[in-house]
Coordinates of C-alpha atoms in Angstrom, one line a residue:
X46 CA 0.0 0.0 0.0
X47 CA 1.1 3.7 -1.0
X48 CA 0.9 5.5 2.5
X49 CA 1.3 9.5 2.1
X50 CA 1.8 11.3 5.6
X51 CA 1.0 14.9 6.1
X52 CA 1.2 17.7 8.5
X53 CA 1.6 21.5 9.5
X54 CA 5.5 22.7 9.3
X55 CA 6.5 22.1 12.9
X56 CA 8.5 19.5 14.4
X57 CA 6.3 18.9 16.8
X58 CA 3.9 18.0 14.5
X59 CA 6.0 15.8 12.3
X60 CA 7.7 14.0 15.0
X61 CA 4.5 12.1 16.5
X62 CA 3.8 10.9 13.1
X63 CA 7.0 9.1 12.3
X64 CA 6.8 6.0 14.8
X65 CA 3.7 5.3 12.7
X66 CA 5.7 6.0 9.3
X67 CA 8.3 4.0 10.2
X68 CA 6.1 1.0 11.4
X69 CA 4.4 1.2 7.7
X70 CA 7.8 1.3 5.9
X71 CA 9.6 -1.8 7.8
X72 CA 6.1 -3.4 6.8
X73 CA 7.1 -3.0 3.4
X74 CA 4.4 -0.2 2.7
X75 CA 6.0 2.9 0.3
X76 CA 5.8 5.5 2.5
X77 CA 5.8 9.5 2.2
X78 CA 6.1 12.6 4.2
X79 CA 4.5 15.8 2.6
X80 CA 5.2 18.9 4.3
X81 CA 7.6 21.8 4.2
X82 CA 11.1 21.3 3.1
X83 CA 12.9 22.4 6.3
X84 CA 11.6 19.7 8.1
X85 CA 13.1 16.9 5.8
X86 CA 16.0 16.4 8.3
X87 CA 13.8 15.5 11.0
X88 CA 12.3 12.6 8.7
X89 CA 15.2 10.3 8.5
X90 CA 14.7 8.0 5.9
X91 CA 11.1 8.2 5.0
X92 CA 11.0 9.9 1.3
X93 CA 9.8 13.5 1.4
X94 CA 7.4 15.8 -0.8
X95 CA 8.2 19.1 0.3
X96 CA 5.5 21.5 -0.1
X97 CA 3.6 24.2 1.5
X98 CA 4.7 27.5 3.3
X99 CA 7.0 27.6 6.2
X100 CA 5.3 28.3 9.6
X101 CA 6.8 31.7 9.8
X102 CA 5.1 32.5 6.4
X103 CA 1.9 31.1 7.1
X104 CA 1.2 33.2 10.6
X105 CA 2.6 36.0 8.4
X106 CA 0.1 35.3 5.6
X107 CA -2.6 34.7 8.6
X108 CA -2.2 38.1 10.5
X109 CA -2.1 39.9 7.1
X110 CA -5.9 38.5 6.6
X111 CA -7.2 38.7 9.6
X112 CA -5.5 41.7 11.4
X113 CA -4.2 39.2 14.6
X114 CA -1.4 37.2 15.5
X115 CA -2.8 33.3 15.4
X116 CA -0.3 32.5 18.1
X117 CA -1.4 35.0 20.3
X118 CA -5.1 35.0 19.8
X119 CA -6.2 31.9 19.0
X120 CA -10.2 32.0 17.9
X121 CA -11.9 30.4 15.4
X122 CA -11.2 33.2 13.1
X123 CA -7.6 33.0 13.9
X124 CA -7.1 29.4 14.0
X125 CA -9.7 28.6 10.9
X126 CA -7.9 30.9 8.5
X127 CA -4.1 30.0 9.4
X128 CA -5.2 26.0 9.5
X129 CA -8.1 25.4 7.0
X130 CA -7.0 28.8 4.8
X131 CA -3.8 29.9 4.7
X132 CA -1.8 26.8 4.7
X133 CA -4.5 24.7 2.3
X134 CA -4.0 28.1 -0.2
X135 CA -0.3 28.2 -0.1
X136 CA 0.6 24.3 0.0
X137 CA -2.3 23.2 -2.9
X138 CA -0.4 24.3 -5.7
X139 CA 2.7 22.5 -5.2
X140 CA 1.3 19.6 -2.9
X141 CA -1.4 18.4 -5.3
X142 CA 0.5 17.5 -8.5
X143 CA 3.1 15.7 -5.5
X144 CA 0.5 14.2 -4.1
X145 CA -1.4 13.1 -7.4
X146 CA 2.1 11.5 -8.7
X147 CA 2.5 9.8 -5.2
X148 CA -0.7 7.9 -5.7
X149 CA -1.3 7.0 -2.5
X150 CA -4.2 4.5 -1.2
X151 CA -4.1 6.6 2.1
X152 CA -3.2 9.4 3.8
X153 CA -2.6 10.3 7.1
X154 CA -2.9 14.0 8.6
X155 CA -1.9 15.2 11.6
X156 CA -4.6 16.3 13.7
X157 CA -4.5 19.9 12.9
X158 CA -3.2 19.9 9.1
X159 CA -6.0 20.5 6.8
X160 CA -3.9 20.0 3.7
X161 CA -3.6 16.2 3.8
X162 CA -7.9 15.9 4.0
X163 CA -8.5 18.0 0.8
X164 CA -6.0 15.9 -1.2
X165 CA -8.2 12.9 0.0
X166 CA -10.7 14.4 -0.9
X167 CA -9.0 15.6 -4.7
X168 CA -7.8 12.0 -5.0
X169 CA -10.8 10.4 -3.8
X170 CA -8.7 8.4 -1.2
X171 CA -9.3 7.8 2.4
X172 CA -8.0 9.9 5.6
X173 CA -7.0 9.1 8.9
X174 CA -6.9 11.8 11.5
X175 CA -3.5 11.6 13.7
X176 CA -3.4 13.4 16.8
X177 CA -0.1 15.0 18.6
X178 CA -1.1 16.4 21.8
X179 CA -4.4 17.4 24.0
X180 CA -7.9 17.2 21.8
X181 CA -8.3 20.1 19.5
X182 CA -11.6 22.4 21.0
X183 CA -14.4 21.4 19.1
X184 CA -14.9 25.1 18.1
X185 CA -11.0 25.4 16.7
X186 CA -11.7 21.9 15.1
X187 CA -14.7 23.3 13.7
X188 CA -13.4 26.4 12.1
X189 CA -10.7 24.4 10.6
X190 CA -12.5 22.1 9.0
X191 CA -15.3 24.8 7.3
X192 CA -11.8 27.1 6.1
X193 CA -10.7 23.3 4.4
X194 CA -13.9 22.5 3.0
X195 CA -14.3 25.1 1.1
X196 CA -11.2 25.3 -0.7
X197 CA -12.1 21.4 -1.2
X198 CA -15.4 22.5 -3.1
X199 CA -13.5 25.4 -5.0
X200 CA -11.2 22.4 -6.6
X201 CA -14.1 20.1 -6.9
X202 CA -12.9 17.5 -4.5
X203 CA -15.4 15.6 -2.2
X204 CA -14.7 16.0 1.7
X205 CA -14.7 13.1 3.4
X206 CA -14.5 12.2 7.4
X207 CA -11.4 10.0 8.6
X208 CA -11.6 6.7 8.6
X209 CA -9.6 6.1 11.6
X210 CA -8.6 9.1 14.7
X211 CA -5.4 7.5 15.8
X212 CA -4.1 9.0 19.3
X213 CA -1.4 8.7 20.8
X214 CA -2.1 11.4 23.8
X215 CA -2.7 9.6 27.2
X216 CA -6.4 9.5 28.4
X217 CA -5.3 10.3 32.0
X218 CA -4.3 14.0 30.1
X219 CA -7.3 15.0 28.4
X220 CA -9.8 17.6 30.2
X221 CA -12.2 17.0 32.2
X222 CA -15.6 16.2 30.6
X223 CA -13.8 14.8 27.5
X224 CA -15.3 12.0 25.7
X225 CA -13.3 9.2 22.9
X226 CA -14.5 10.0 20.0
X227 CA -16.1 6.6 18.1
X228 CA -13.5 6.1 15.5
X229 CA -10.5 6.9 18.0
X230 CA -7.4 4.4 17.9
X231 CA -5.3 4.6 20.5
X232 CA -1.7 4.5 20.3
X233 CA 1.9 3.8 22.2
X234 CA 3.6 7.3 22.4
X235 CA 6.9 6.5 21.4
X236 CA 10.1 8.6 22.3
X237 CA 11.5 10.1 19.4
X238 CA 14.6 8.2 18.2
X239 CA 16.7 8.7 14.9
X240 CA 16.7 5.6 13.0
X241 CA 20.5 5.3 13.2
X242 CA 21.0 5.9 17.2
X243 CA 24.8 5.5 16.7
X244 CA 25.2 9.1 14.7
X245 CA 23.7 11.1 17.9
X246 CA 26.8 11.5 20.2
X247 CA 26.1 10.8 23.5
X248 CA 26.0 13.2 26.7
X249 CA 28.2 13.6 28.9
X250 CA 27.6 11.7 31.5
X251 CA 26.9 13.1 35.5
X252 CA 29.3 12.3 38.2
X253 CA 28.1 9.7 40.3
X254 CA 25.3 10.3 42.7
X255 CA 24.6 13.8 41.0
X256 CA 21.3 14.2 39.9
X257 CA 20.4 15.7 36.2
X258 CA 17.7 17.1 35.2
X259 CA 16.7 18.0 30.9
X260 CA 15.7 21.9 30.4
X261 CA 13.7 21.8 27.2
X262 CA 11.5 24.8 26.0
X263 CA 10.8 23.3 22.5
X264 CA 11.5 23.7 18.9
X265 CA 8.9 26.7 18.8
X266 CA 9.6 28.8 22.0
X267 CA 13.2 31.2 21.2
X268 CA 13.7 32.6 24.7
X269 CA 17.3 32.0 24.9
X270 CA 17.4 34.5 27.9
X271 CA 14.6 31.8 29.9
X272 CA 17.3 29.5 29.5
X273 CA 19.9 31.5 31.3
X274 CA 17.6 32.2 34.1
X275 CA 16.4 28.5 34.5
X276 CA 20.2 27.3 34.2
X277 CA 21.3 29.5 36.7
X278 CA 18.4 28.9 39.1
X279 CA 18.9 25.5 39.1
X280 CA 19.5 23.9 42.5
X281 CA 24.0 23.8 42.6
X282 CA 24.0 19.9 43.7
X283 CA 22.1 19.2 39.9
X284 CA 23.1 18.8 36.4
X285 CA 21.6 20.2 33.5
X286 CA 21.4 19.6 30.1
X287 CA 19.6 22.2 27.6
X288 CA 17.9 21.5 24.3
X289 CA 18.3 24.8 23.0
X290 CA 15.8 25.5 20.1
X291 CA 17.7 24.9 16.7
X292 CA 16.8 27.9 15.1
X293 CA 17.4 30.3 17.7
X294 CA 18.4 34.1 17.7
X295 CA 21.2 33.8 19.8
X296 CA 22.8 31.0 21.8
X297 CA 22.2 31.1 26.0
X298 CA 25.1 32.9 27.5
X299 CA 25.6 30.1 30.4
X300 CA 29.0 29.7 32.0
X301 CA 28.2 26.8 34.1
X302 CA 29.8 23.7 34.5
X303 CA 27.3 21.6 35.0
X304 CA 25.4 22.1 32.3
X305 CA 25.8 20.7 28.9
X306 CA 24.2 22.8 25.8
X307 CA 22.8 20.9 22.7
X308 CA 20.8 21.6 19.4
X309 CA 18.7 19.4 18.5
X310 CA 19.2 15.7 19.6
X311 CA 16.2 13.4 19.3
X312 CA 14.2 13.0 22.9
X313 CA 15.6 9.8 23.6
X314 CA 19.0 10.8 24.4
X315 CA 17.7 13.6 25.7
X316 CA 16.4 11.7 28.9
X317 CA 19.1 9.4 29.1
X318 CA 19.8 10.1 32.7
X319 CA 17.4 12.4 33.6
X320 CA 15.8 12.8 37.0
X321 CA 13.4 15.7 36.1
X322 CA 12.0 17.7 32.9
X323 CA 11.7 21.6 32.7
X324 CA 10.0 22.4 29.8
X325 CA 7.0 24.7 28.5
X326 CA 4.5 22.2 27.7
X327 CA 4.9 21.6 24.8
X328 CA 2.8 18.3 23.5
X329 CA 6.1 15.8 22.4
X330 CA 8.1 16.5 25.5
X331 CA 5.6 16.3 28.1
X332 CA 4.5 12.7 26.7
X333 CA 7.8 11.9 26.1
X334 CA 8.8 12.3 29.9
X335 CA 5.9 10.4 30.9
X336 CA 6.6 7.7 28.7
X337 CA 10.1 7.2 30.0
X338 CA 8.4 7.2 33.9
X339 CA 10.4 11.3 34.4
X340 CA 8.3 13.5 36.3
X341 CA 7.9 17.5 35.1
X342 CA 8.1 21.2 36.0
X343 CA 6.0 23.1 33.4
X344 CA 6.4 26.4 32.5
X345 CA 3.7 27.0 30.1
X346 CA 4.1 29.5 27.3
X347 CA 1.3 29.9 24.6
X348 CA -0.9 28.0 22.8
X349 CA -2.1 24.3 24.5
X350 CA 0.8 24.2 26.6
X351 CA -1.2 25.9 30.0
X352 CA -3.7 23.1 29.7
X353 CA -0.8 20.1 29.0
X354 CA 0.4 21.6 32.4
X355 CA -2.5 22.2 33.9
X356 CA -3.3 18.3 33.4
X357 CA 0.3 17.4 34.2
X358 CA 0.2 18.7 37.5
X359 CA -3.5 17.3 38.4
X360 CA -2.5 13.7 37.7
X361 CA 0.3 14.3 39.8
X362 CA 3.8 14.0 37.6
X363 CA 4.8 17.1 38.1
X364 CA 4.2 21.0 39.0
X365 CA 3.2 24.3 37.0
X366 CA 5.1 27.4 37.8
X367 CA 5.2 30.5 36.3
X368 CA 8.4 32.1 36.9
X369 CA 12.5 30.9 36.8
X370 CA 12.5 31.4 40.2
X371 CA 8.9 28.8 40.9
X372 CA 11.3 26.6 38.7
X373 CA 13.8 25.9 41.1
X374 CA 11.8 25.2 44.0
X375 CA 9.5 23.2 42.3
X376 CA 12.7 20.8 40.6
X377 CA 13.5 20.7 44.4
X378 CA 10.5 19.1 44.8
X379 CA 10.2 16.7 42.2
X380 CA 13.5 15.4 42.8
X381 CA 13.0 14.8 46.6
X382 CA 9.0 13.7 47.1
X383 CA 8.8 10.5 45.5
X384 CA 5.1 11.3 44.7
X385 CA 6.5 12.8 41.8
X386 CA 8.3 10.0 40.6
X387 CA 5.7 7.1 41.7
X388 CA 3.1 9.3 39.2
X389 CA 5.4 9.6 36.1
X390 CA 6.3 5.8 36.3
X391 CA 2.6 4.6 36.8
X392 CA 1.9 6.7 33.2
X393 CA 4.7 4.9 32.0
X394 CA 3.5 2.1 32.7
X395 CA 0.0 2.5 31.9
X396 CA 1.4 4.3 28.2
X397 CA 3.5 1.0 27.8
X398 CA 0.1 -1.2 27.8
X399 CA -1.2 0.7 25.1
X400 CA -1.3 -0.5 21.3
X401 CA 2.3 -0.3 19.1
X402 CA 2.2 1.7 16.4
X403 CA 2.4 -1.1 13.9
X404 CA -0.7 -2.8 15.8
X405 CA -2.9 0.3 15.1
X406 CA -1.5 0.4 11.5
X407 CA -2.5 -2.9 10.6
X408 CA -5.8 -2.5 12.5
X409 CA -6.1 0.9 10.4
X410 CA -5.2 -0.9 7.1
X411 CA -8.0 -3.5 7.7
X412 CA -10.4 -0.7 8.2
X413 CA -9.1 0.6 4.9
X414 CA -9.2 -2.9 3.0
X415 CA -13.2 -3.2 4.4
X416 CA -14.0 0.1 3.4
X417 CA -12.7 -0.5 -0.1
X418 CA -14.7 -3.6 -0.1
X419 CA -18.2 -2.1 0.6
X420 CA -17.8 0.3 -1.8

């Protein structure tokens, strides 16, 4: 089967998609990633369609339309035009004739990317839904979806609902009140890893009986100066290591021993030896951390991160702070009341139970197969 993945520009939108990706390519599948070009690196081996604006373009294009910053203000206006209308304008003309020469028998979008439904629906292929992080609000959803349909009807392609809402986000951290949708899949979150482990150079390790804790804002947030101040406010008995964000402004000025600064490095050597994650919510680390049983200190900065730490915090793997200075008490914490701990290795282990991604894709692929069948 010809399996075309697509999603929004962003690494954390890419990377919970690959696990599935790389499930259908070992399976002997021919695979596909469409998306913007910069993210290609971040793909590995899968084969790559690059198409579509960057993010930075997109927003631009998005607060040009509608007067407001879609990161900032995030309404159904907002959200509906940079989703469903922005990125489906600017992507169509170079990701249809990709997508058409592709030929796929299915595609899978990322929850949020509008692009990969419309060529479904131009190709007169099935869809499945992928999700990265916390459910989407039904009225953001909504909006999205009536932005996409109508540049569907304007090419004459049929829209179609997904066959299939694979989701890998833990029940445990949806909000309150929330309900599985009928077709949702549910899948292992799997720690991002690069297919050849042995290229990623290994940390430097932390003298024994030190404690080491991961300071990770994301591959979205630049606040190179929050590093600095969350660095230095570290507790002086802990290590640190920094994921700095690989297109930064300016590198952290940190002149401190004990912490190591990186690029990017995929997650999973990230936490090797981690204690404790500082991070701003973002989707990918927080289930990341829970996955490998580390508990969290959340510093939430825009979009769904405030609710990721909101729900982080209630289930009891971590705390929400607000400040540098909150951040240092509150690794104090984590690292010495074994609550913490017990919490982020009981998600672990109830994450671990869940379906592999090549379970759900065969499950998904038998949905397809029946599908075809009743037509």
């Amino acid at each position: 089967m010809r399996i075309l993945f697509s999603c929004t520009p962003a690494m954390g939108h890419l990377l919970p998609l690959l696990p599935m990706e790389r499930a259908a390519r070992r399976a002997g599948h021919t695979t596909a990633v469409l998306t913007h070009g910069s993210l290609s690196g971040a793909a590995d081996a899968a084969p790559f369609l690059p198409a579509g604006p960057t993010l930075e373009k997109a927003l631009a294009e998005t607060a040009a339309r509608t007067g407001l910053d879609a990161t900032a203000v995030m309404t159904p206006e907002t959200v509906g035009e940079f989703f469903g209308g922005v990125r489906v304008d600017l992507a169509l003309p170079e990701a249809l004739p990709l997508a058409t020469d592709f030929a796929p028998d299915l595609i899978v979008a990322e929850a949020a990317d509008q692009v990969g439904p419309v060529l479904a629906g131009a190709l007169g292929v099935p869809w499945a839904s992928h999700e990265v992080g916390i459910q989407i609000a039904p009225e953001l959803a909504g909006a999205m979806r009536e932005a996409a349909r109508t540049r569907a009807a304007a090419i004459g392609a049929t829209w179609s609902e997904p066959v299939a809402r694979i989701d890998p986000w833990p029940d445990f951290l949806q909000l309150s009140g929330w309900s599985a949708p009928d077709t949702r899949v549910a899948v292992r979150p799997e720690i991002h890893t690069a297919e050849d482990a042995s290229a990623v150079p290994p940390l430097r390790p932390s003298a024994p009986g030190r404690r080491r804790i991961l300071i990770s804002l994301g591959t979205v947030v630049d606040e190179p100066g929050l590093v600095e101040e969350l660095v230095t406010a570290v507790p002086d008995d802990v290590d640190v290591v920094a994921a700095l964000n690989p297109l930064s402004s300016r590198r952290p000025l940190v002149d401190d021993q004990r912490a190591q600064l990186t690029g990017f490095v995929p997650m999973s050597r990230l936490l090797e030896g981690a204690d404790a994650v500082v991070c701003s919510g973002g989707a990918g680390t927080v289930s990341a951390a829970l996955r490998a049983g580390v508990p969290l200190v959340v510093l939430p900065m825009g979009l769904d991160k405030p609710l990721n730490a909101e729900r982080v915090q209630a289930y009891g793997a971590g705390l929400t702070v607000s400040t540098a200075a909150e951040a240092a008490t509150a690794v104090r914490r984590v690292l010495d009341e074994d609550r913490f701990s017990t919490a982020a290795r009981a998600a672990a282990a109830t994450l671990e139970a869940l379906p592999t991604a090549g379970q759900v894709l065969d499950r998904l692929l038998t949905t397809v197969a029946r599908r075809h069948c009743a037509i």
